[in-house]
Tab-separated table of C-alpha atoms in Angstrom:
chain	number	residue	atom	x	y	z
A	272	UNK	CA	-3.458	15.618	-0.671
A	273	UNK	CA	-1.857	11.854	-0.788
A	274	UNK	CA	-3.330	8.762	0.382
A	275	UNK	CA	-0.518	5.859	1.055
A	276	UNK	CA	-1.591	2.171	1.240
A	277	UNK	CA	-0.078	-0.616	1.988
A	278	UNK	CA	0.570	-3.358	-0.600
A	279	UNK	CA	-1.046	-7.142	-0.816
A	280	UNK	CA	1.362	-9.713	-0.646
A	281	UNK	CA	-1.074	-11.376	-2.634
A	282	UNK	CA	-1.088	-10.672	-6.557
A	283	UNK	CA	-2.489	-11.629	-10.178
A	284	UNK	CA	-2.269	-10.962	-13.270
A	285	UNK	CA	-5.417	-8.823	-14.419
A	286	UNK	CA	-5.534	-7.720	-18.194
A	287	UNK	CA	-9.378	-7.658	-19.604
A	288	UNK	CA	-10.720	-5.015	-17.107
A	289	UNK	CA	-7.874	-1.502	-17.745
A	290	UNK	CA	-4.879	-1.176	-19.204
A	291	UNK	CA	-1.614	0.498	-17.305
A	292	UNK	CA	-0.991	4.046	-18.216
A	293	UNK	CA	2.604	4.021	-17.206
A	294	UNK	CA	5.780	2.258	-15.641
A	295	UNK	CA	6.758	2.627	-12.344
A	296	UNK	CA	8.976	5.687	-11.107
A	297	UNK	CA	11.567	3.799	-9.640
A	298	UNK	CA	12.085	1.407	-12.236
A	299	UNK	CA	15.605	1.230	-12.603
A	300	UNK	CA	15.807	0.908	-8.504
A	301	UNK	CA	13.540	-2.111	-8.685
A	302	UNK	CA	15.820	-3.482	-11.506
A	303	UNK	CA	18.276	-3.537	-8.735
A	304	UNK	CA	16.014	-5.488	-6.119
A	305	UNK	CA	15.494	-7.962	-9.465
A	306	UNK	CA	19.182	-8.891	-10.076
A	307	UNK	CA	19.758	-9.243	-6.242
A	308	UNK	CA	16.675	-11.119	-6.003
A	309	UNK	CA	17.633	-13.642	-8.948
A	310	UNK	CA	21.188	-14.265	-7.366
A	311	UNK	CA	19.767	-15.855	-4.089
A	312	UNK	CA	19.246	-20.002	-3.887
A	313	UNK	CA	16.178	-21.206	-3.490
A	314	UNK	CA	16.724	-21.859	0.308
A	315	UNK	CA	17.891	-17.928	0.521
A	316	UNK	CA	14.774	-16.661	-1.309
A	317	UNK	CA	12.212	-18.667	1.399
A	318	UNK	CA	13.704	-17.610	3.769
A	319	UNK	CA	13.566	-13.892	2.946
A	320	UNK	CA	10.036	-14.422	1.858
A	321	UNK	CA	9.523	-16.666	4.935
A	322	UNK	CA	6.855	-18.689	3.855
A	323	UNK	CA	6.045	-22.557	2.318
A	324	UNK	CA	7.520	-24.346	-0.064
A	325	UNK	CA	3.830	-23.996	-2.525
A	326	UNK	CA	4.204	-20.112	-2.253
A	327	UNK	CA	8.034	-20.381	-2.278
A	328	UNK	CA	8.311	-22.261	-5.734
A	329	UNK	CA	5.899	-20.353	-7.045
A	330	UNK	CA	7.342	-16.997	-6.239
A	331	UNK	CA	10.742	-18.429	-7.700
A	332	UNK	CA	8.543	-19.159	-11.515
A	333	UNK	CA	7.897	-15.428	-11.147
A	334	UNK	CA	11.518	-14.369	-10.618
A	335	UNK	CA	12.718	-16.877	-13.644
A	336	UNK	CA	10.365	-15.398	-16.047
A	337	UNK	CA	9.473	-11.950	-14.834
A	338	UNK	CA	9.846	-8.869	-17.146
A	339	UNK	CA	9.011	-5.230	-15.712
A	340	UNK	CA	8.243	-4.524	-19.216
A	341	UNK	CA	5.593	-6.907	-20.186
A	342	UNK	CA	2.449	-8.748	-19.436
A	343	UNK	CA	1.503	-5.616	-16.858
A	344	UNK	CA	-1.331	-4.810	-14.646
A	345	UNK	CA	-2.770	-1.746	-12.903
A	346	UNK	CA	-1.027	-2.325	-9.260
A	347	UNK	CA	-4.343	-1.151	-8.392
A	348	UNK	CA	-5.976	-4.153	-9.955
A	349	UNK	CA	-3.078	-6.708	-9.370
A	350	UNK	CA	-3.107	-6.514	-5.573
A	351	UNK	CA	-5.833	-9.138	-4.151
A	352	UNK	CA	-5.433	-8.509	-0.416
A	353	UNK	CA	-8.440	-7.899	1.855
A	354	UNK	CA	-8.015	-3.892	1.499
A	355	UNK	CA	-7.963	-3.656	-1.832
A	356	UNK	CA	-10.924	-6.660	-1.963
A	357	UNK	CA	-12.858	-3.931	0.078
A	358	UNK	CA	-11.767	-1.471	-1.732
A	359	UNK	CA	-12.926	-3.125	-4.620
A	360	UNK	CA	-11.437	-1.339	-8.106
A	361	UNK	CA	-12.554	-3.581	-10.388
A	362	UNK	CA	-16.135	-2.109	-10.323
A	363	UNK	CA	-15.178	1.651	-9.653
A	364	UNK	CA	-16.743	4.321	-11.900
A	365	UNK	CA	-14.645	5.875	-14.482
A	366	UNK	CA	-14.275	9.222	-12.349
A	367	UNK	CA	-13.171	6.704	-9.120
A	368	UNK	CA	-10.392	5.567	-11.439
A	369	UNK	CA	-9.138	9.193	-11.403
A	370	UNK	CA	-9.286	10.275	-7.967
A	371	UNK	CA	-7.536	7.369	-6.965
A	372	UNK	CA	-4.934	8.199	-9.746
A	373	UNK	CA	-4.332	11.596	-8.970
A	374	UNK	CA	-4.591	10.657	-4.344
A	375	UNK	CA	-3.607	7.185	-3.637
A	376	UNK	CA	-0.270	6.050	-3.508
A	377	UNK	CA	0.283	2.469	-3.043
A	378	UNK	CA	3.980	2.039	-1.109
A	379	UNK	CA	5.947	-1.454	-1.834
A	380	UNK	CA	9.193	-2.627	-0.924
A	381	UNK	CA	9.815	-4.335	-4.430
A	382	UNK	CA	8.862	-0.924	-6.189
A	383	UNK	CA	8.854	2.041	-3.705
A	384	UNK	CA	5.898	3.804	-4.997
A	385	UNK	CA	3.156	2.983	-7.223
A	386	UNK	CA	0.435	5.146	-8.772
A	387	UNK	CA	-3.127	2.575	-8.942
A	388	UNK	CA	-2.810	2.523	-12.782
A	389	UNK	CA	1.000	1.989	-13.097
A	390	UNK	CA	1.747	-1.186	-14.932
A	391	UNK	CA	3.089	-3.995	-12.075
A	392	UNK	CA	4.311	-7.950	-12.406
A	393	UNK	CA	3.739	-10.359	-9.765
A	394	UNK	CA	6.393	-10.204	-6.871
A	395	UNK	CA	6.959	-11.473	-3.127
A	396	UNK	CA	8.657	-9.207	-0.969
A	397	UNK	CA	8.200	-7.285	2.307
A	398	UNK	CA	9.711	-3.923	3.583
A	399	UNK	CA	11.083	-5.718	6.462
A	400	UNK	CA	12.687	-7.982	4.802
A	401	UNK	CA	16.378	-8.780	5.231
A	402	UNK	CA	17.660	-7.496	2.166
A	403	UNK	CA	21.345	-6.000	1.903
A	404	UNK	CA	21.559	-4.734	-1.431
A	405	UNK	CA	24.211	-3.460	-3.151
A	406	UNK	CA	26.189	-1.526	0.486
A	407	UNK	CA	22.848	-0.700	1.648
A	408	UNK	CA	21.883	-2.353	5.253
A	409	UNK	CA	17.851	-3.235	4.077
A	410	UNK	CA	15.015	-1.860	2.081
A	411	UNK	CA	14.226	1.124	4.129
A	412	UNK	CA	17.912	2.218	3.612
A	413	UNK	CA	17.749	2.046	-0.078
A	414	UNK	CA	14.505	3.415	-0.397
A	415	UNK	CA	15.406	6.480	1.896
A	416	UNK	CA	13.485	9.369	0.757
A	417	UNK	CA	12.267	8.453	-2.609
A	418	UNK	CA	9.053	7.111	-1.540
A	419	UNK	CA	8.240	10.665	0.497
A	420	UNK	CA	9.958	12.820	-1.927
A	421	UNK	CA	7.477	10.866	-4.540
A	422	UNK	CA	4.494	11.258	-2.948
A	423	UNK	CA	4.648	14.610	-1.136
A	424	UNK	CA	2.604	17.626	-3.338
A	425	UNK	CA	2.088	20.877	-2.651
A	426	UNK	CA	0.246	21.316	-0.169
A	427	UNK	CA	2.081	18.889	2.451
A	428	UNK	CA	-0.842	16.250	3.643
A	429	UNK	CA	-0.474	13.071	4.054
A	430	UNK	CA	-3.119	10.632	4.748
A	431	UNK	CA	-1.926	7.428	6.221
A	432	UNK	CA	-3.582	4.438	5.102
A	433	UNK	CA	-0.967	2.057	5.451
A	434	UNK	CA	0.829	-0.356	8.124
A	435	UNK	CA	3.779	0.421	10.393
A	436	UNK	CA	6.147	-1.448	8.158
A	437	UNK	CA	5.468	0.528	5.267
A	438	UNK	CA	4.633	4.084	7.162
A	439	UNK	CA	7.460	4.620	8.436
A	440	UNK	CA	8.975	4.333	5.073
A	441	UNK	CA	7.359	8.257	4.792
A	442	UNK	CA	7.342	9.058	8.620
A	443	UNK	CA	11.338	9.648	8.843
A	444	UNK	CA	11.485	12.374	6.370
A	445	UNK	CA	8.550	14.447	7.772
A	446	UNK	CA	8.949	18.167	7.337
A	447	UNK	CA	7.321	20.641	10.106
A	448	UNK	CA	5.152	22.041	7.173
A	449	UNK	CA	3.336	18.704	6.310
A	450	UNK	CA	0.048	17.722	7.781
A	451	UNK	CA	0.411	13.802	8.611
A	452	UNK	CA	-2.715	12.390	9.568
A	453	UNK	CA	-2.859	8.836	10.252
A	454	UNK	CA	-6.566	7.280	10.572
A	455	UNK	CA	-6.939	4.341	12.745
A	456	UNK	CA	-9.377	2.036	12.619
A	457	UNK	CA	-10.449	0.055	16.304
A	458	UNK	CA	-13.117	-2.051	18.541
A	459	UNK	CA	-13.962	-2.637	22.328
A	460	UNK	CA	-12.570	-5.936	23.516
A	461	UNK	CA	-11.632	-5.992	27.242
A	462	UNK	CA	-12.460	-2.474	28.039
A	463	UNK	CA	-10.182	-0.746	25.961
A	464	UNK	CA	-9.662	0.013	22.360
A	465	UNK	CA	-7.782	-2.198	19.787
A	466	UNK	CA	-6.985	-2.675	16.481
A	467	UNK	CA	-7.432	-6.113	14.587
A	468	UNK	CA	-5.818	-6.409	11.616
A	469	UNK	CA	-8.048	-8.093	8.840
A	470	UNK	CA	-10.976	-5.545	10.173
A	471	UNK	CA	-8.595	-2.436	10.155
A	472	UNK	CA	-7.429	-4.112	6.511
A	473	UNK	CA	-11.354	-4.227	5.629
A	474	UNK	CA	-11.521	-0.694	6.515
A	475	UNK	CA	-8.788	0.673	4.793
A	476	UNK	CA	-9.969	-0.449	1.032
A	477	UNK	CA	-13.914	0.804	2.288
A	478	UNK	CA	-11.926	4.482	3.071
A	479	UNK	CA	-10.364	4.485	-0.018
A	480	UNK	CA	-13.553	3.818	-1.690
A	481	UNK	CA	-15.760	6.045	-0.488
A	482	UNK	CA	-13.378	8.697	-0.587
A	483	UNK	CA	-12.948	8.290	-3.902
A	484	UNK	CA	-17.070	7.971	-4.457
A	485	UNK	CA	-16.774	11.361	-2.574
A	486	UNK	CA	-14.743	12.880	-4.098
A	487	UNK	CA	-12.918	13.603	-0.912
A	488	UNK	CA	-10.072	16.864	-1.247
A	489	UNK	CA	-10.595	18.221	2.114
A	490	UNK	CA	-9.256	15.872	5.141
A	491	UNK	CA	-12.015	17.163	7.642
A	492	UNK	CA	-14.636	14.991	5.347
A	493	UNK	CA	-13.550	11.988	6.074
A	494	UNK	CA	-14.782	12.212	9.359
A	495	UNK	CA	-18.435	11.557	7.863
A	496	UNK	CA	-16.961	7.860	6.985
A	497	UNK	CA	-19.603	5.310	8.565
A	498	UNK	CA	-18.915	2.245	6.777
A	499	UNK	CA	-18.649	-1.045	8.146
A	500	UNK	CA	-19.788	-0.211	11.523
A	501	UNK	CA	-16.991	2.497	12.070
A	502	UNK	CA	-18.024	5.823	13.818
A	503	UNK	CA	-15.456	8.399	14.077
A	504	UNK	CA	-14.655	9.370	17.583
A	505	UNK	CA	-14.051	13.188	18.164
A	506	UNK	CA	-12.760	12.925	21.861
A	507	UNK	CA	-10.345	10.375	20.912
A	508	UNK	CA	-9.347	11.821	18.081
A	509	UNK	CA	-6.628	14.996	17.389
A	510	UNK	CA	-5.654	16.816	14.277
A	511	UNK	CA	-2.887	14.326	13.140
A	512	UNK	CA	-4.954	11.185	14.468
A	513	UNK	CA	-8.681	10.153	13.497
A	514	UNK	CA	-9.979	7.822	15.163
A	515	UNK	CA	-12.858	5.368	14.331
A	516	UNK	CA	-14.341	2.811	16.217
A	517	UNK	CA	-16.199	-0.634	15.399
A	518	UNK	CA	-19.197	-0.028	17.100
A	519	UNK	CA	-21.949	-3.043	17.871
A	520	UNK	CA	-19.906	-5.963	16.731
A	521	UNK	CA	-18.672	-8.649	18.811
């Protein structure tokens, strides 16, 4: 059984908590991204990372000076989004760190697939973003099936964690065998059901957690999961679908 999450756009530098046990899988493919990355003008590079001119010159120190080699963190530890805030790592138990290590994928456009304790630098860029790299059309295309043929064991399921943009990285290679279940997280607003983001993002990390405090190998127990005001719902729910919903918020 996999777990994929999504990635943070936001990232650190973390090296007085764990070392990394190991470099990336697709190194040489990220090497790739890199010299493409480091060809672009400054004017190219925000707009592929679309964002201000504080995060843009920042991100373009990174490129200047980035080595995949050195300085490292565990992604698990580098990413500082609200998931992985929720999911928090940094205080996990040593037998957390190795359910997560052996389960949770974390999916990125800059390196494909990470394990939690593979060693990761500071980068900026999305799945979707335009990126025509050496003949291929964008990211998804030169991805194509490493990121499922990475993370697919086994015994075929797939628990997904993660966004549409990065989901579907997995989705389109799908074999009839696998069990894909995708667990989504939503509230009451309007008389019907929907999902906000940061609370679905807040959810996420606390699954990840408690599976991992739970030691979790069997899909049907993360039904139990009552965190954060979630209940799953059974008659909303199907086999490839759990649902959960945000129940006495407003």
């Amino acid at each position: 059984m996999k777990l994929i999450l999504s990635p943070a756009k936001k990232m650190n530098i973390v090296q007085d908590i764990l070392d990394y046990t190991a470099l990336p899988e697709y190194l040489p493919q990220t090497e790739e991204i890199l010299r493409w990355l480091k060809s672009k003008s400054y004017a190219e590079l925000k707009d592929l990372w679309r964002c201000n001119d504080k995060i843009a010159e920042q991100n373009l120190e990174r490129l200047k000076h980035m080595d995949l080699r050195k300085q490292l963190t565990p992604a698990i530890l580098s990413y500082e989004g609200i998931a992985y805030q929720y999911m928090a790592p940094a205080v996990f138990a040593y037998g957390q760190f190795d359910y997560v290590q052996e389960h949770l994928r974390i999916l990125s456009a800059f390196y494909g697939v990470l394990k939690p304790m593979d060693g990761v630098t500071p980068y900026r860029l999305e799945m979707q973003a335009k990126a025509s790299i050496n003949g291929h059309k964008d990211l998804y295309d030169l991805w194509g099936s490493r990121i499922y043929d990475s993370i697919r064991d086994e015994d075929g399921v797939i628990i997904n964690l993660a966004s549409k943009e990065y989901s579907k990285c997995v989705e389109k290679y799908l074999k009839a065998q696998d069990t894909y279940i995708t667990v989504t997280f939503c509230e009451a607003s309007k008389d019907k059901l929907v999902t906000k983001g940061t609370y679905a993002k807040m959810a996420r990390g606390e699954m990840v957690r408690y599976m991992a405090e739970m030691q979790v190998e069997d899909p049907v127990e993360i039904k139990n999961f009552d965190r954060l005001g979630y209940v799953y719902r059974e008659n909303l729910s199907t086999d490839l679908e759990y649902v959960f919903e945000r129940i006495g918020f407003t």
